[in-house]
Coordinates of C-alpha atoms in Angstrom, one line a residue:
X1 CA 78.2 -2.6 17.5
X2 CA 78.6 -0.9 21.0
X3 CA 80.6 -2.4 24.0
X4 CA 78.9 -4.8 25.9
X5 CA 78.9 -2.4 28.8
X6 CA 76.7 0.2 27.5
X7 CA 74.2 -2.4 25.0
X8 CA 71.4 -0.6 22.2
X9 CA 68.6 -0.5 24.0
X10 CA 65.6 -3.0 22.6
X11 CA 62.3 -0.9 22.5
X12 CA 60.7 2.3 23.1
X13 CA 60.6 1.6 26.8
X14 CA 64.0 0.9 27.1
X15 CA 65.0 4.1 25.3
X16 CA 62.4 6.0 28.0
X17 CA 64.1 5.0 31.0
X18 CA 67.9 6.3 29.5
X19 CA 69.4 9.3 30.3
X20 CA 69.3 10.0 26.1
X21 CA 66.4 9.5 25.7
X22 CA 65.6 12.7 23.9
X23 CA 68.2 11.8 20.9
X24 CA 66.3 8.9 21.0
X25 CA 63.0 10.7 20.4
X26 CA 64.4 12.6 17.9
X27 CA 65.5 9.7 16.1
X28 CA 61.9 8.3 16.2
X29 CA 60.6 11.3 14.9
X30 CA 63.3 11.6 12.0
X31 CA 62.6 8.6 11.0
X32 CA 58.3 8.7 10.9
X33 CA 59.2 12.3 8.9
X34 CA 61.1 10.2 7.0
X35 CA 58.5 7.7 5.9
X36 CA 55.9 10.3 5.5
X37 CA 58.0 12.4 2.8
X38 CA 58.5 9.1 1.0
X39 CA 54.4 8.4 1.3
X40 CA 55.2 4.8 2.2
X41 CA 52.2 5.0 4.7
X42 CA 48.8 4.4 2.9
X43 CA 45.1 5.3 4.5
X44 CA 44.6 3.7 8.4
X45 CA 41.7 1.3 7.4
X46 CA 39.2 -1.3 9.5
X47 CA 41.5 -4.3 8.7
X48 CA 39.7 -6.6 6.3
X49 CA 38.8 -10.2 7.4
X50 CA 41.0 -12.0 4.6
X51 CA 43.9 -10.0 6.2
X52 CA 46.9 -10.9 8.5
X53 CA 48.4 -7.0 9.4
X54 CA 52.2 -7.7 9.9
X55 CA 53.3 -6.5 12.9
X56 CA 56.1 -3.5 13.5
X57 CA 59.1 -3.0 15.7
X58 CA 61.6 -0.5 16.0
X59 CA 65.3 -0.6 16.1
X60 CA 67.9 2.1 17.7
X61 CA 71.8 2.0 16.9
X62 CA 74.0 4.5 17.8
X63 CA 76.5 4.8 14.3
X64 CA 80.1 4.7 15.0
X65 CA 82.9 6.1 13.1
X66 CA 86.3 4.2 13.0
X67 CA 87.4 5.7 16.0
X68 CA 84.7 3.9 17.6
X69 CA 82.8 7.4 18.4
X70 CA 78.9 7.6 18.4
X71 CA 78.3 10.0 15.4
X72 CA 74.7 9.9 15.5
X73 CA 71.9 7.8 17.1
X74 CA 69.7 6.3 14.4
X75 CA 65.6 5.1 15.3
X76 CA 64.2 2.4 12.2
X77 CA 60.6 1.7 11.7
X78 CA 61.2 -2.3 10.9
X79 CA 58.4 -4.7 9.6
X80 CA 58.2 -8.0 10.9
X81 CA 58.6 -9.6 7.3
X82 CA 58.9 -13.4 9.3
X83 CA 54.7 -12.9 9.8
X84 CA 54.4 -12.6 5.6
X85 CA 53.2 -15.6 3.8
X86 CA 54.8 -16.9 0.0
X87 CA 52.8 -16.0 -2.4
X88 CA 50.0 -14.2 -1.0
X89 CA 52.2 -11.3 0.6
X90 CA 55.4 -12.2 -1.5
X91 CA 56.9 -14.1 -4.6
X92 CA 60.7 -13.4 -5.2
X93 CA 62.7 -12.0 -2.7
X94 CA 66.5 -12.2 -3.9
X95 CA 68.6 -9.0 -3.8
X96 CA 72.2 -8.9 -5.0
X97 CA 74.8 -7.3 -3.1
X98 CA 78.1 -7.1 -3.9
X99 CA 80.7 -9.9 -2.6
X100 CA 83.9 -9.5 -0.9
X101 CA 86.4 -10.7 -3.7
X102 CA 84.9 -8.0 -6.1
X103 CA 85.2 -5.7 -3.5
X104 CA 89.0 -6.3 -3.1
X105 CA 89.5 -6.4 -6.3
X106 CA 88.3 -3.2 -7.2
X107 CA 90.1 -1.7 -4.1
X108 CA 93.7 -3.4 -5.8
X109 CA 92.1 -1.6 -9.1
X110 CA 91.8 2.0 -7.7
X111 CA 95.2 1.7 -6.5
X112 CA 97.2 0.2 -9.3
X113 CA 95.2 3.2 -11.1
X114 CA 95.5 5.7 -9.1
X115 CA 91.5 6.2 -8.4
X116 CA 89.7 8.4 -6.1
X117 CA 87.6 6.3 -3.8
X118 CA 84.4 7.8 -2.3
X119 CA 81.0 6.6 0.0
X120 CA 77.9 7.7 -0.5
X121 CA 74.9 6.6 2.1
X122 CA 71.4 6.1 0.6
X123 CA 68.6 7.6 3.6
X124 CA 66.0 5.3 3.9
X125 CA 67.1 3.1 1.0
X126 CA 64.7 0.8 0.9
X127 CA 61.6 3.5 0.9
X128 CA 62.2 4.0 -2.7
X129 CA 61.1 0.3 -3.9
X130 CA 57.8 0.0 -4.5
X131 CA 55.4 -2.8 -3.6
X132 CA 54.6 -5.7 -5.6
X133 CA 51.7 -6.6 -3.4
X134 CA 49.1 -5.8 -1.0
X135 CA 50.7 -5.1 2.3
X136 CA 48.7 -3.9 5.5
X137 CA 50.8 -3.3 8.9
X138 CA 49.9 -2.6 12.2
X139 CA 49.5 1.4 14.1
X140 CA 52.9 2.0 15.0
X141 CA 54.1 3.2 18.8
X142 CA 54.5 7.3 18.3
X143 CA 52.1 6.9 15.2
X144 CA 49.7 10.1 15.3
X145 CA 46.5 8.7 15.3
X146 CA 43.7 10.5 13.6
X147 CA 41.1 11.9 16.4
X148 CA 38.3 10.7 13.7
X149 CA 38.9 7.3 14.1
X150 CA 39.4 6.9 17.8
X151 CA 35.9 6.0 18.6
X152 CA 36.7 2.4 18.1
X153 CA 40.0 0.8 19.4
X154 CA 43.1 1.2 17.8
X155 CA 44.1 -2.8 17.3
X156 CA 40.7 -2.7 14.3
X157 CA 42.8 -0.6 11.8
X158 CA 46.0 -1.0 10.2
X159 CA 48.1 0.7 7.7
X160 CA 48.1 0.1 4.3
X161 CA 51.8 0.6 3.2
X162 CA 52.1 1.9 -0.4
X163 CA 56.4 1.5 -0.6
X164 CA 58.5 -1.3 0.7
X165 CA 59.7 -0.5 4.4
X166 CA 62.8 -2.4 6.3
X167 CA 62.3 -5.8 7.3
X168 CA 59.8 -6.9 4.6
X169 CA 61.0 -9.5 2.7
X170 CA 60.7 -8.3 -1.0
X171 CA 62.5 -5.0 0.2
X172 CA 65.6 -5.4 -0.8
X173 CA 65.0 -6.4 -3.6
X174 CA 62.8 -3.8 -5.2
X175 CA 65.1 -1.0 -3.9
X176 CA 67.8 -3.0 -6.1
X177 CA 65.7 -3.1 -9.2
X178 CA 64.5 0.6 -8.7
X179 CA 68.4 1.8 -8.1
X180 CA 69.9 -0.7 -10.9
X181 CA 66.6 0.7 -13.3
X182 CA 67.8 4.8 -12.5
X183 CA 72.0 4.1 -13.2
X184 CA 70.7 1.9 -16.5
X185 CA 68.6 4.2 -17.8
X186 CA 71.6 7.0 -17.3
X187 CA 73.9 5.4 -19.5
X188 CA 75.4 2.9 -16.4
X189 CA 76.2 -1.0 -17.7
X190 CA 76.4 -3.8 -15.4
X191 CA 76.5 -7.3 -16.3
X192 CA 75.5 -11.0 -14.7
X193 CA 78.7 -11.7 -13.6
X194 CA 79.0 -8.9 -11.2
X195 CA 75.3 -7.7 -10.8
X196 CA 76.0 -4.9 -8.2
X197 CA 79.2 -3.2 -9.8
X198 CA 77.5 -0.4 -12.6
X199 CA 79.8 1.1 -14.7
X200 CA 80.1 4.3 -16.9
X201 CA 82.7 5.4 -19.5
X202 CA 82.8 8.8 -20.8
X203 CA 85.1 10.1 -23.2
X204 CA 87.2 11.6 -20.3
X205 CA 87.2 8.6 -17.7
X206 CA 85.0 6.8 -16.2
X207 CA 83.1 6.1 -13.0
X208 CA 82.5 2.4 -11.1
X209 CA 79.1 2.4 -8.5
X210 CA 80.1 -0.4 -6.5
X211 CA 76.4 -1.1 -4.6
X212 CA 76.1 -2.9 -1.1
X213 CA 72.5 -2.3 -0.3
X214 CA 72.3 1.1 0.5
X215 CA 76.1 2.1 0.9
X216 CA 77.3 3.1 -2.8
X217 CA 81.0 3.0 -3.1
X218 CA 81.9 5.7 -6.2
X219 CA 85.4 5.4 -7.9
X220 CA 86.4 6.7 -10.8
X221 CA 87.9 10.1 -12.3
X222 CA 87.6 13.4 -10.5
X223 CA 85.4 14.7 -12.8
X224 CA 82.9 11.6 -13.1
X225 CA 82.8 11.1 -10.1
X226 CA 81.7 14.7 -9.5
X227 CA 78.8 13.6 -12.0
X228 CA 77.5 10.5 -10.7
X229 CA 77.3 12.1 -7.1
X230 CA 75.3 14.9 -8.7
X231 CA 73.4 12.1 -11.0
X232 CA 72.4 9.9 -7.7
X233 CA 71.3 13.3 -5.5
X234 CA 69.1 14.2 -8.0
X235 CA 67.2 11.3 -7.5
X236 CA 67.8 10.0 -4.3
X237 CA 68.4 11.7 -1.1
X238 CA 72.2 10.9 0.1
X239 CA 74.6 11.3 2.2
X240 CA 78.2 12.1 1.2
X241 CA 80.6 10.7 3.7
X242 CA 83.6 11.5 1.8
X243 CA 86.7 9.4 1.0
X244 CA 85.9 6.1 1.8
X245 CA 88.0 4.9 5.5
X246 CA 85.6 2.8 6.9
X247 CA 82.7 0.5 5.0
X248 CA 80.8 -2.5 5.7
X249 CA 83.1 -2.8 8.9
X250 CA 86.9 -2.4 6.7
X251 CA 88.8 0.0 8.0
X252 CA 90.4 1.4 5.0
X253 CA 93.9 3.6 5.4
X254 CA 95.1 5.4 2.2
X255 CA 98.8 5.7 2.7
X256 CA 101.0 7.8 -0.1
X257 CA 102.2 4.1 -1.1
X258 CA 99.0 2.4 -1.3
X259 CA 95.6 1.3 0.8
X260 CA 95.5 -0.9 4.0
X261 CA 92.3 -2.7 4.7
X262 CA 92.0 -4.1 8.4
X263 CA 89.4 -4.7 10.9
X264 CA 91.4 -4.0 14.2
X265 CA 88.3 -1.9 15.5
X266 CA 85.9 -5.6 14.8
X267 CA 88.8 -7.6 16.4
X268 CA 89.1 -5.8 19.5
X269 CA 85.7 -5.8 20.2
X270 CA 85.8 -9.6 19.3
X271 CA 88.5 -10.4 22.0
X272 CA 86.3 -7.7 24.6
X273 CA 83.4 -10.1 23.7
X274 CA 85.2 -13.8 24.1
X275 CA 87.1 -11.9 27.7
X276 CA 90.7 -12.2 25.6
X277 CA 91.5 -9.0 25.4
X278 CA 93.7 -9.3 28.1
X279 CA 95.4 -12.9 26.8
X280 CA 99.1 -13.2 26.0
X281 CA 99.7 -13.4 22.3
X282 CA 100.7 -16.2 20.0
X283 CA 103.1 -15.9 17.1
X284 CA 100.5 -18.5 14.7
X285 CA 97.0 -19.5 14.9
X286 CA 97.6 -23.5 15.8
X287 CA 100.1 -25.5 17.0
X288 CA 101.3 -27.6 14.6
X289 CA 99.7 -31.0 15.0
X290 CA 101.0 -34.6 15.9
X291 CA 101.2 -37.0 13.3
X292 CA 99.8 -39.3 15.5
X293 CA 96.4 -39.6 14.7
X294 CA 95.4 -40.7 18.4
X295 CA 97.1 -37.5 19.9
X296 CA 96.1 -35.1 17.2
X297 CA 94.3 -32.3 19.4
X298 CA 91.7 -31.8 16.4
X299 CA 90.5 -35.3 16.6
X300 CA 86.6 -35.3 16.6
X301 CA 84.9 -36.0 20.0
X302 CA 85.3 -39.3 21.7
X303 CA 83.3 -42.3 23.4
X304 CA 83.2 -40.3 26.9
X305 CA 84.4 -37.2 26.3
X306 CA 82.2 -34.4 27.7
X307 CA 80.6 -32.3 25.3
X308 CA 80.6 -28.1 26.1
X309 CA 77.1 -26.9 26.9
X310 CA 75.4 -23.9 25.7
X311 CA 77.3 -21.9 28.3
X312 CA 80.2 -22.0 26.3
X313 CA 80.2 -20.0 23.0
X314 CA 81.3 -22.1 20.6
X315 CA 79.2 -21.4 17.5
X316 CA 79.0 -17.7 18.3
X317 CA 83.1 -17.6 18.4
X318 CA 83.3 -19.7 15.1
X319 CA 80.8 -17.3 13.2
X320 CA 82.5 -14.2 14.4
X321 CA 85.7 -15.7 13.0
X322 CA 84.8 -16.7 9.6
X323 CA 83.7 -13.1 9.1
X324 CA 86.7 -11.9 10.3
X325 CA 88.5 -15.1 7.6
X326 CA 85.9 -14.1 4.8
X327 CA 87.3 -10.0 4.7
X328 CA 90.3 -9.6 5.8
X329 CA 92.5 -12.3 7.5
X330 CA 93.5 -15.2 5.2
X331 CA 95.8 -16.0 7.7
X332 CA 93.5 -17.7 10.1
X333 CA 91.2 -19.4 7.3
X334 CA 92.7 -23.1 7.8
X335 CA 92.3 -23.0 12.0
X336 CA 88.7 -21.4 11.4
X337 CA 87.5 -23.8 8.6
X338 CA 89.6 -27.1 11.0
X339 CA 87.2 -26.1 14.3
X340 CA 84.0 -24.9 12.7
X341 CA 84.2 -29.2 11.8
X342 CA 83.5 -29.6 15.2
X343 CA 80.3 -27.2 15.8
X344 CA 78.0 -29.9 16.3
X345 CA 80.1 -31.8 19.7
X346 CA 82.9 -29.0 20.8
X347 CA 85.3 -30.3 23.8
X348 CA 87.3 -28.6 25.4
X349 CA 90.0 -29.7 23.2
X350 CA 88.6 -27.4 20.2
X351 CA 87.1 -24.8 22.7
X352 CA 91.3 -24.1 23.2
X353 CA 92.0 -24.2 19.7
X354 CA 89.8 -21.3 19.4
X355 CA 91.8 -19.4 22.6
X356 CA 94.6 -19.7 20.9
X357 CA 93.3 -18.1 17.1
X358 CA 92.1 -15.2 19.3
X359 CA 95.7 -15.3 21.3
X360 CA 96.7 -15.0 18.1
X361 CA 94.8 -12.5 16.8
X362 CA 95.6 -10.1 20.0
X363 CA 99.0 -9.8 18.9
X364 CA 98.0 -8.7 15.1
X365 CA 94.7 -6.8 15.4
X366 CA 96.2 -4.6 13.2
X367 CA 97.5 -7.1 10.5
X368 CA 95.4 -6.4 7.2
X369 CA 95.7 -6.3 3.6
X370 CA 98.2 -4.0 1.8
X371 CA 97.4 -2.7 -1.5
X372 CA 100.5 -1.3 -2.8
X373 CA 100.4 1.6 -5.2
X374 CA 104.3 0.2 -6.9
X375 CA 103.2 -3.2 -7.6
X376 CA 101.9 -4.4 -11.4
X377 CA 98.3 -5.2 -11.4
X378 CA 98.6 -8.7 -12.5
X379 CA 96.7 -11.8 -11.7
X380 CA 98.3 -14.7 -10.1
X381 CA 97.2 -18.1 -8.3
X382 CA 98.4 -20.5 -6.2
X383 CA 97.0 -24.2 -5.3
X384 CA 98.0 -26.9 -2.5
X385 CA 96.5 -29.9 -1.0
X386 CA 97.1 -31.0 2.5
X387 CA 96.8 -35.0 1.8
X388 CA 94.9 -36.5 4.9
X389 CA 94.9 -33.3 6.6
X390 CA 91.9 -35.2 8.3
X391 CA 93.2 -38.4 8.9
X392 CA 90.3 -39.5 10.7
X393 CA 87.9 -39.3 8.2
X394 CA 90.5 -39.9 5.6
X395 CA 90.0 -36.4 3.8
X396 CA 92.0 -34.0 2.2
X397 CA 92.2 -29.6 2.5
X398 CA 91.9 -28.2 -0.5
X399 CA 93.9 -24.4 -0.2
X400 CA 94.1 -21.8 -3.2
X401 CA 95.1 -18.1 -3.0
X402 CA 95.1 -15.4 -6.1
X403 CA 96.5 -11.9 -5.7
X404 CA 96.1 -8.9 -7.7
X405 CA 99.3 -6.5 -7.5
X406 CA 100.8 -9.1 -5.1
X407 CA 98.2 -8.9 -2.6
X408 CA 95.4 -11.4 -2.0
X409 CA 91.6 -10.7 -3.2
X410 CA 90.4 -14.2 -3.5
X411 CA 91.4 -17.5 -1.3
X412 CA 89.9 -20.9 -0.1
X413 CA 90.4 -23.1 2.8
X414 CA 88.1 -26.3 2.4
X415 CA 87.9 -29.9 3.3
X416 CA 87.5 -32.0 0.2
X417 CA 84.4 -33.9 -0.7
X418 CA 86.1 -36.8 -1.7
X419 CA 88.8 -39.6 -0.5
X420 CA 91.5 -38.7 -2.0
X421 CA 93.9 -42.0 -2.6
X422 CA 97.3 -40.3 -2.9
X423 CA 98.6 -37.1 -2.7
X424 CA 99.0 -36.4 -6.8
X425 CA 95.0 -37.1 -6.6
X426 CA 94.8 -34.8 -3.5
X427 CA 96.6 -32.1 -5.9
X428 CA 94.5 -32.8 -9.0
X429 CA 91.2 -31.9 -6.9
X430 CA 92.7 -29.0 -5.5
X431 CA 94.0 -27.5 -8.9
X432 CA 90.3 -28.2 -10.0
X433 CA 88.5 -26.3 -7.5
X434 CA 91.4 -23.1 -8.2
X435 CA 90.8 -23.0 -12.0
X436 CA 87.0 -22.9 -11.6
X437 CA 87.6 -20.0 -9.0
X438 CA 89.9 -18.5 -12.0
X439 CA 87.3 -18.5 -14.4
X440 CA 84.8 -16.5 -12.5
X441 CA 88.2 -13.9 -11.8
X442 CA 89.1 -13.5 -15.5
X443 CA 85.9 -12.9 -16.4
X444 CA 84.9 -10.4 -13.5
X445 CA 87.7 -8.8 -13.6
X446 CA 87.8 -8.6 -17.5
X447 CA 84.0 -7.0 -17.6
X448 CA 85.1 -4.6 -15.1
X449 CA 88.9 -3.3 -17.0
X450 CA 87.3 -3.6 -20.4
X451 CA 83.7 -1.6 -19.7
X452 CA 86.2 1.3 -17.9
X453 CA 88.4 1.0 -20.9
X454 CA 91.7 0.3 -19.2
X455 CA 94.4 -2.4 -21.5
X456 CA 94.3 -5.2 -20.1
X457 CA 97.2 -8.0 -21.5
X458 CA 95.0 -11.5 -22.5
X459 CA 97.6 -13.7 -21.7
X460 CA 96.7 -17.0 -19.3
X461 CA 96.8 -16.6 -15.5
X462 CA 99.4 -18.8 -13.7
X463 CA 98.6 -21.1 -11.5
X464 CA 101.6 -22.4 -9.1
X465 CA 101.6 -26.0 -8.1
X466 CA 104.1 -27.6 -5.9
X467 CA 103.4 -31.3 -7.2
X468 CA 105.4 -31.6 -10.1
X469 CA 103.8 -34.6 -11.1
X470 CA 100.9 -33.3 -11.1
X471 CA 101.5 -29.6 -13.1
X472 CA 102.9 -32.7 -15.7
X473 CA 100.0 -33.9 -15.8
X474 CA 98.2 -31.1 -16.5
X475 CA 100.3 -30.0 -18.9
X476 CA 100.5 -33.3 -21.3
X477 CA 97.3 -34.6 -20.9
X478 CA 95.3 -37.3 -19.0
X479 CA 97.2 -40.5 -19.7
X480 CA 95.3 -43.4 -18.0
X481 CA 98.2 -45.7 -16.0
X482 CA 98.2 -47.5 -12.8
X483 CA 98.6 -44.6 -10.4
X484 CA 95.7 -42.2 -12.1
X485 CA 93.6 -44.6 -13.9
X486 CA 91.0 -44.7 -10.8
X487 CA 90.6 -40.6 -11.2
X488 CA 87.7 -39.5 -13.0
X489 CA 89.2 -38.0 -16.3
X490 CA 86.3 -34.8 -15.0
X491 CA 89.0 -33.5 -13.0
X492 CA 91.6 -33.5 -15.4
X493 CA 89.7 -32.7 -18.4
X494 CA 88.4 -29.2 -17.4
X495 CA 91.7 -28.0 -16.1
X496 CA 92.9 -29.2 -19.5
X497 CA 90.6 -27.1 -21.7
X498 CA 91.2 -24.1 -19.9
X499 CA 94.8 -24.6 -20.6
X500 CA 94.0 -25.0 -24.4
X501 CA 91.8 -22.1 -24.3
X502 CA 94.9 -20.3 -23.1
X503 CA 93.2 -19.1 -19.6
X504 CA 95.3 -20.7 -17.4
X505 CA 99.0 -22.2 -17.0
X506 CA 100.5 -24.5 -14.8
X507 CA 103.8 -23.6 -13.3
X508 CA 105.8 -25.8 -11.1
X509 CA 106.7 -23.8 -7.5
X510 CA 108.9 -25.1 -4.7
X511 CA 107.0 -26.2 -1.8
X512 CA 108.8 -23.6 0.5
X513 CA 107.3 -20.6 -2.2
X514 CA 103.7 -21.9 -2.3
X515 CA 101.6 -19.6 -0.6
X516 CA 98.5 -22.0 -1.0
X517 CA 100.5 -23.9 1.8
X518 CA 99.3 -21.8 4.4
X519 CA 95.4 -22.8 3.4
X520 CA 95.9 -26.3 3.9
X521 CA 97.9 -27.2 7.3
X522 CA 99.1 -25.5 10.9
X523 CA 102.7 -24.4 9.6
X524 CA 105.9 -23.7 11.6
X525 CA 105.6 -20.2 12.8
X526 CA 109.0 -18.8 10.0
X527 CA 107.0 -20.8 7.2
X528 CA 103.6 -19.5 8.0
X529 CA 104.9 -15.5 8.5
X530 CA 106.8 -15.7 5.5
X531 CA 103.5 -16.8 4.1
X532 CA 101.7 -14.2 5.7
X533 CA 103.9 -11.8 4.4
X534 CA 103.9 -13.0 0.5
X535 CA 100.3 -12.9 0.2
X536 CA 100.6 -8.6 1.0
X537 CA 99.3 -8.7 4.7
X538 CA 101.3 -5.8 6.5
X539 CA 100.4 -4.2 10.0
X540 CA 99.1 -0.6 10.1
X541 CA 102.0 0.6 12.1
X542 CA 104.6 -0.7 9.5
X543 CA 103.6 0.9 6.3

């Protein structure tokens, strides 16, 4: 992502009438060399009549380090996959890739263990896959065109492409099955639960290929990592970009005491974009709100109230922040998930709830995640429920948070589904939705410290609850009275059975101590930075 000063161009034309245009050209021609060496371009033939050529366009981007500096400009030959049709020119299309909690985790993992991380870039990724149908494309722009066949116009032929190419929809996921096919066959396992994390053990160590597409993050031993580099050149050409510092837009810092992962570079251009980068800065994301309900300033729209047109950005400012939420800022998930409720009719009420999160966030660009090298890797949740958080549709917030090593890998900030009567019902829905998040934890992270060979100690994962009546609950058994007879036993019974299966344990936690508080309600700004601070987020200057 440039600045908006000095945009990507948009086509050939564009890139003609700029004063670097010849890196440009060089780019273009890269990337044709690129797709001849690979054979992905058939024989040009007279396009048959049953036929509908998809059509071609190319991309530029200029790739940035975390510095912001152009490294190197970068053309792509992209099919236009919207013009294919399902089931003549496709069947499946779905392509793992690897989520963001598994990615944190493993990140906590490398440095409770002391790993070496490093990136690895596939070129032309997705030129390896090959086709599981008939695919004809139009004659590119900067195509050679054979002499031979320019007695009749150019528009009569097309391409017949013999490998997948960008932009078709199967792509990615015949460059997955062709990668995930190599690693198996070299001794690599990977499992359902975590399809894009292949692992190796060797008598000596052992190596983890965490795959994103075509970014491969390798960590592991010296020596097997060494290998797998050597394994994955062999077959593939790559690019070795060293110890990983910056990857699917984390900035990653390796301290001597641990790893930092932040996205100051992605904020800044995010307050550039929304013209706040020259705002004052707020200690908290939202003011904490009224308890009346008819001067709450997160009510939704009312009879009369204007509506923001399409000169405003609201959805664009709302999906910009939940990526931020989603990677690296749990500390903003409960103002992002209270206006993206709004999307459909913004005023300018929630318009300035969103000033103030990016207020916020201009004084803590550089607030991330600290993974710290001293701490036991153990895994830990917490659950809350903001009763009535939304009085006005009589709904509750469901909030969880679990660390690994004291630092947060996996969190929730959610309006509930259902009318919650009372707070201990509020609770019991919450502590639900954290012990089916646990599950899925155990048994990822399980798969991953078993198949590397590391100990890991069986024992249940606590679960802090600051409703004592409801951790009670839990603990003894649904038992059917006048306060909990009208909540399906569902809610209780699954919680209950993990318990028995020893998986999980309910522990009581004073309200002040839950960290899950922060997922479910706008806090006083001590509460929320002490928060902030117990779930390991750290700014880059103070570690």
């Amino acid at each position: 992502m440039s600045g908006d000063d000095d945009p990507e161009p948009k086509s050939v034309k564009e890139c003609q009438d700029r004063h670097d245009w010849d890196k440009w050209k060089d780019a273009m021609q890269a990337e044709l060399n690129s797709l001849n060496k690979r054979t992905v371009f058939g024989p040009i033939v007279i396009t048959p009549k049953t036929v509908k050529p998809v059509g071609y366009k190319w991309v530029f981007v200029r790739k940035r380090n975390e510095k912001n500096e152009v490294t190197r400009y970068k053309a792509r030959l992209v099919a236009q996959g919207f013009s294919q049709r399902p089931g003549i020119d496709y069947d499946e299309t779905y392509s793992p890739v690897m989520d963001a909690i598994t990615f944190r985790y493993l990140i906590s993992l490398a440095v409770s263990e002391n790993l070496e991380m490093r990136l690895m870039d596939v070129v032309t990724a997705y030129l390896y896959g090959s086709l599981d149908s008939d695919i004809y494309m139009k004659i590119p722009e900067g195509f050679k065109f054979p002499e031979a066949l320019s007695s009749k116009p150019k528009e009569m032929y097309s391409i017949k492409l013999q490998r997948s190419l960008y932009g078709l929809k199967q792509s990615g996921r015949m460059w997955y099955n062709r990668l995930s096919d190599y690693l198996i066959s070299k001794g690599y396992t990977n499992n359902l639960i975590c399809p894009c994390v292949f692992i190796k053990k060797t008598t000596s160590g052992y190596v983890i290929i965490a795959v994103y597409v075509d970014d491969l993050n390798i960590m592991g031993t010296r020596k097997e990592i060494h290998e797998a580099i050597a394994l994955l050149k062999n077959e593939f050409e790559m690019k070795d970009l060293g110890k990983t510092k910056y990857c699917l837009g984390l900035q990653i810092e390796h301290t001597h005491n641990g790893i930092l992962v932040h996205q100051s570079n992605y904020t800044e251009k995010l307050l550039k974009r929304f013209n706040m980068d020259k705002a004052n800065s707020l200690s908290s994301p939202m003011v904490v709100r009224s308890l009346n309900v008819d001067k709450d300033p997160f009510r939704p729209c009312e009879d009369g109230e204007d509506i923001l047109g399409p000169e405003v950005p609201y959805l664009n400012a709302i999906g910009a922040l939940m990526y931020l939420t989603n990677c690296t800022r749990p500390d903003i998930s409960f103002a992002v998930n209270l206006l993206a409720r709004f999307s459909s009719a913004p005023t300018k009420r929630h318009w300035n709830g969103i000033k103030h999160v990016f207020r916020y966030l201009r004084g803590t660009t550089d607030l991330g995640l600290f993974y710290a090298n001293d701490s036991k890797e153990v895994l830990v949740g917490y659950a809350d429920a903001g009763y009535l958080s939304d009085p006005h549709k009589a709904r509750s917030q469901t909030g969880y948070v679990f660390m690994n090593g004291g630092t947060a890998i996996s969190w929730r900030s959610q309006k509930q589904t259902l009318v919650a009567t009372s707070s201990n019902h509020a609770e019991v829905i919450a502590l639900h939705e954290a012990s089916r998040e646990c599950v899925w934890l155990r048994s990822m992270t399980q798969h991953i410290s078993t198949s590397c060979g590391l100990e890991r100690n069986g024992s249940p994962t606590p679960i802090y609850e600051d409703n004592a009546a409801c951790v009670s609950q839990m603990k003894e058994g649904y038992i059917k009275s006048d306060r909990t007879k009208h909540i399906p036993p569902r809610f209780f019974s699954y919680t209950q059975d993990l318990i028995k299966e020893k998986q999980v344990e309910m522990r009581y936690v004073k309200s002040s101590n839950n960290s899950a508080d922060l997922f479910t309600k706008a806090l006083p700004t001590a509460t929320f930075r002490k928060h902030v601070h117990d779930i390991g987020m750290r700014h880059v200057r103070t570690i």
